[in-house]
């Protein structure tokens, strides 16, 4: 598998507007967009930092995976996303290596990305996302 960089770090928050203040006003980072991702039942804010991004995630439904995460563990780091150049191939390789997949095939993610999650039980308790973008 060819991973080129950490694409983003996902942080689960209860309230996007509140959470954004620390990054924008204190860390002086630019919030480049806010978007809803219906497929994942989250609203996200993108905050580029160098070659990667922080992605703040607010749940939009009671059955959102992020809502469940916050209820169980509180706000905090939710996942790490690795950029790959060929997501289908990466998923095949993960499967062949015996890694448990949450998504067997790519799903639409924020910012026009194609994404798939690996199960945290297969990756030391960390939810990992594989992410492919055209840019
Ligand atoms: N990081 C690490 N562990 C996590 C986790 C996370 N983000 N979310 C859940 N877990 C753990 C739970 O703590 C639990 O562990 P234990 O069995 O030791 O208690 C285990 O995974 C199963 O969790 P669960 O609550 O029993 O099951 P869920 O129904 O919540 O499913 C998961 C968990 C990971 C399969 C589900 O949250 C999922 O499919 N996540 C991927 C999709 C997602 O999170 N989308 C939102 C992000 C959108 C985006 O970036 O665009």
Short mmCIF file of C-alpha atoms and ligand atoms in Angstrom, two decimals:
data_model
loop_
_atom_site.label_atom_id
_atom_site.label_comp_id
_atom_site.label_asym_id
_atom_site.label_seq_id
_atom_site.Cartn_x
_atom_site.Cartn_y
_atom_site.Cartn_z
CA UNK A 1 0.00 0.00 0.00
CA UNK A 2 1.27 3.49 -0.82
CA UNK A 3 0.43 6.07 1.84
CA UNK A 4 1.56 9.57 0.92
CA UNK A 5 0.70 11.52 4.08
CA UNK A 6 -1.67 12.03 6.98
CA UNK A 7 -4.61 13.53 5.15
CA UNK A 8 -6.42 14.66 8.27
CA UNK A 9 -7.04 14.03 11.94
CA UNK A 10 -10.72 13.76 12.85
CA UNK A 11 -11.80 15.25 16.17
CA UNK A 12 -15.27 14.58 17.56
CA UNK A 13 -16.98 17.67 19.00
CA UNK A 14 -20.44 18.36 20.36
CA UNK A 15 -20.70 21.82 18.85
CA UNK A 16 -18.76 22.85 15.75
CA UNK A 17 -19.26 26.60 16.19
CA UNK A 18 -17.86 26.45 19.73
CA UNK A 19 -15.00 24.09 18.88
CA UNK A 20 -13.85 26.12 15.89
CA UNK A 21 -13.04 29.15 18.10
CA UNK A 22 -9.89 27.58 19.60
CA UNK A 23 -8.42 26.78 16.18
CA UNK A 24 -9.47 30.01 14.49
CA UNK A 25 -9.09 32.61 17.25
CA UNK A 26 -6.28 31.17 19.39
CA UNK A 27 -4.23 29.05 16.97
CA UNK A 28 -4.90 31.58 14.16
CA UNK A 29 -5.69 28.83 11.65
CA UNK A 30 -8.07 29.31 8.76
CA UNK A 31 -11.33 27.38 8.62
CA UNK A 32 -11.64 26.71 4.90
CA UNK A 33 -15.09 25.19 4.81
CA UNK A 34 -18.00 23.66 6.66
CA UNK A 35 -19.90 20.82 5.05
CA UNK A 36 -22.44 18.17 5.89
CA UNK A 37 -21.62 14.57 4.96
CA UNK A 38 -25.00 12.79 4.99
CA UNK A 39 -23.46 9.38 4.34
CA UNK A 40 -21.46 9.65 7.59
CA UNK A 41 -24.11 11.64 9.51
CA UNK A 42 -21.70 14.40 10.46
CA UNK A 43 -21.09 18.09 9.87
CA UNK A 44 -17.41 18.86 9.43
CA UNK A 45 -15.14 21.91 9.49
CA UNK A 46 -11.81 21.77 7.66
CA UNK A 47 -8.76 23.43 9.16
CA UNK A 48 -5.61 23.02 7.04
CA UNK A 49 -2.30 22.85 8.95
CA UNK A 50 0.72 22.59 6.65
CA UNK A 51 0.19 19.63 4.37
CA UNK A 52 -2.54 18.06 6.51
CA UNK A 53 -5.83 19.10 8.03
CA UNK A 54 -7.74 18.97 11.26
CA UNK A 55 -11.32 17.86 10.64
CA UNK A 56 -13.78 18.78 13.38
CA UNK A 57 -16.78 16.44 13.38
CA UNK A 58 -20.17 17.24 14.86
CA UNK A 59 -22.81 14.49 14.76
CA UNK A 60 -26.01 15.34 12.88
CA UNK A 61 -28.18 12.43 14.01
CA UNK A 62 -28.68 10.43 17.21
CA UNK A 63 -27.42 7.28 15.45
CA UNK A 64 -24.32 8.97 14.00
CA UNK A 65 -21.10 7.01 14.75
CA UNK A 66 -19.68 10.26 16.14
CA UNK A 67 -22.66 10.73 18.49
CA UNK A 68 -22.10 7.20 19.79
CA UNK A 69 -18.39 7.89 20.18
CA UNK A 70 -18.99 11.09 22.21
CA UNK A 71 -21.61 9.37 24.39
CA UNK A 72 -19.19 6.56 25.18
CA UNK A 73 -15.82 8.33 25.35
CA UNK A 74 -16.50 12.07 25.33
CA UNK A 75 -15.11 14.59 22.85
CA UNK A 76 -11.63 13.92 21.47
CA UNK A 77 -9.56 12.42 18.68
CA UNK A 78 -11.87 10.17 16.67
CA UNK A 79 -9.79 8.93 13.72
CA UNK A 80 -6.63 9.36 11.67
CA UNK A 81 -6.92 9.44 7.90
CA UNK A 82 -4.12 8.28 5.59
CA UNK A 83 -4.00 9.47 1.99
CA UNK A 84 -3.68 6.63 -0.54
CA UNK A 85 -3.50 6.89 -4.31
CA UNK A 86 -5.67 3.85 -5.10
CA UNK A 87 -8.36 3.12 -2.52
CA UNK A 88 -9.73 -0.06 -4.11
CA UNK A 89 -6.23 -1.53 -4.22
CA UNK A 90 -5.54 -0.44 -0.64
CA UNK A 91 -8.74 -2.16 0.53
CA UNK A 92 -7.84 -5.35 -1.32
CA UNK A 93 -4.42 -5.31 0.34
CA UNK A 94 -5.93 -4.70 3.78
CA UNK A 95 -8.37 -7.56 3.27
CA UNK A 96 -5.59 -9.88 2.10
CA UNK A 97 -3.61 -8.96 5.23
CA UNK A 98 -6.55 -10.05 7.39
CA UNK A 99 -7.42 -6.55 8.56
CA UNK A 100 -11.08 -6.11 9.48
CA UNK A 101 -12.77 -3.58 7.24
CA UNK A 102 -15.72 -1.40 8.21
CA UNK A 103 -16.23 -0.41 4.58
CA UNK A 104 -15.70 -3.11 1.96
CA UNK A 105 -15.83 -0.48 -0.78
CA UNK A 106 -15.24 3.29 -0.98
CA UNK A 107 -17.84 5.72 0.36
CA UNK A 108 -18.20 9.45 -0.25
CA UNK A 109 -16.36 11.51 2.38
CA UNK A 110 -16.02 15.21 3.08
CA UNK A 111 -14.38 17.53 0.55
CA UNK A 112 -15.05 15.23 -2.41
CA UNK A 113 -12.84 12.45 -1.04
CA UNK A 114 -13.46 8.74 -1.38
CA UNK A 115 -13.01 7.05 1.98
CA UNK A 116 -13.12 3.71 3.78
CA UNK A 117 -12.63 2.86 7.45
CA UNK A 118 -10.63 0.02 9.01
CA UNK A 119 -12.00 -1.39 12.26
CA UNK A 120 -10.25 -0.12 15.42
CA UNK A 121 -10.12 -3.72 16.69
CA UNK A 122 -7.67 -4.43 13.84
CA UNK A 123 -5.52 -1.35 14.40
CA UNK A 124 -4.60 -1.12 18.05
CA UNK A 125 -7.79 0.66 19.12
CA UNK A 126 -7.35 3.56 16.66
CA UNK A 127 -9.99 4.14 14.01
CA UNK A 128 -8.08 4.48 10.72
CA UNK A 129 -9.49 5.96 7.54
CA UNK A 130 -8.05 5.45 4.08
CA UNK A 131 -8.72 8.44 1.89
CA UNK A 132 -8.28 9.10 -1.84
CA UNK A 133 -8.57 12.56 -3.41
CA UNK A 134 -8.07 13.79 -6.92
CA UNK A 135 -6.02 16.92 -5.90
N1 LIG B 1 -11.84 5.04 17.78
C1 LIG B 1 -11.45 3.96 18.49
N2 LIG B 1 -12.31 3.01 18.93
C2 LIG B 1 -13.60 3.18 18.62
C3 LIG B 1 -14.08 4.28 17.89
C4 LIG B 1 -13.14 5.23 17.46
N3 LIG B 1 -13.50 6.30 16.77
N4 LIG B 1 -15.42 4.18 17.76
C5 LIG B 1 -15.78 3.06 18.39
N5 LIG B 1 -14.69 2.45 18.91
C6 LIG B 1 -14.63 1.21 19.66
C7 LIG B 1 -15.62 1.20 20.80
O1 LIG B 1 -15.11 1.85 21.95
C8 LIG B 1 -15.83 -0.28 21.01
O2 LIG B 1 -14.75 -0.83 21.75
P1 LIG B 1 -15.04 -1.85 22.97
O3 LIG B 1 -15.72 -3.03 22.31
O4 LIG B 1 -13.68 -2.17 23.48
O5 LIG B 1 -15.91 -1.13 23.93
C9 LIG B 1 -15.71 -0.85 19.60
O6 LIG B 1 -14.99 0.15 18.83
C10 LIG B 1 -17.05 -1.06 18.94
O7 LIG B 1 -17.77 0.11 19.13
P2 LIG B 1 -19.32 0.07 19.42
O8 LIG B 1 -19.70 1.32 20.10
O9 LIG B 1 -19.71 -1.20 20.07
O10 LIG B 1 -19.87 -0.06 17.97
P3 LIG B 1 -20.31 1.08 17.04
O11 LIG B 1 -21.65 0.65 16.58
O12 LIG B 1 -20.15 2.40 17.65
O13 LIG B 1 -19.28 0.95 15.84
C11 LIG B 1 -17.42 1.63 14.55
C12 LIG B 1 -17.95 1.34 15.96
C13 LIG B 1 -15.95 2.02 14.66
C14 LIG B 1 -17.59 0.37 13.70
C15 LIG B 1 -18.30 2.79 13.95
O14 LIG B 1 -18.19 3.92 14.79
C16 LIG B 1 -17.94 3.12 12.53
O15 LIG B 1 -18.39 2.48 11.59
N6 LIG B 1 -17.08 4.15 12.32
C17 LIG B 1 -16.67 4.52 10.97
C18 LIG B 1 -17.54 5.59 10.40
C19 LIG B 1 -17.38 6.91 11.10
O16 LIG B 1 -16.90 7.00 12.22
N7 LIG B 1 -17.80 8.00 10.41
C20 LIG B 1 -17.73 9.35 10.94
C21 LIG B 1 -16.54 10.11 10.36
C22 LIG B 1 -16.90 10.77 9.08
C23 LIG B 1 -15.81 11.42 8.24
O17 LIG B 1 -14.64 11.53 8.61
O18 LIG B 1 -16.19 11.86 7.12
#
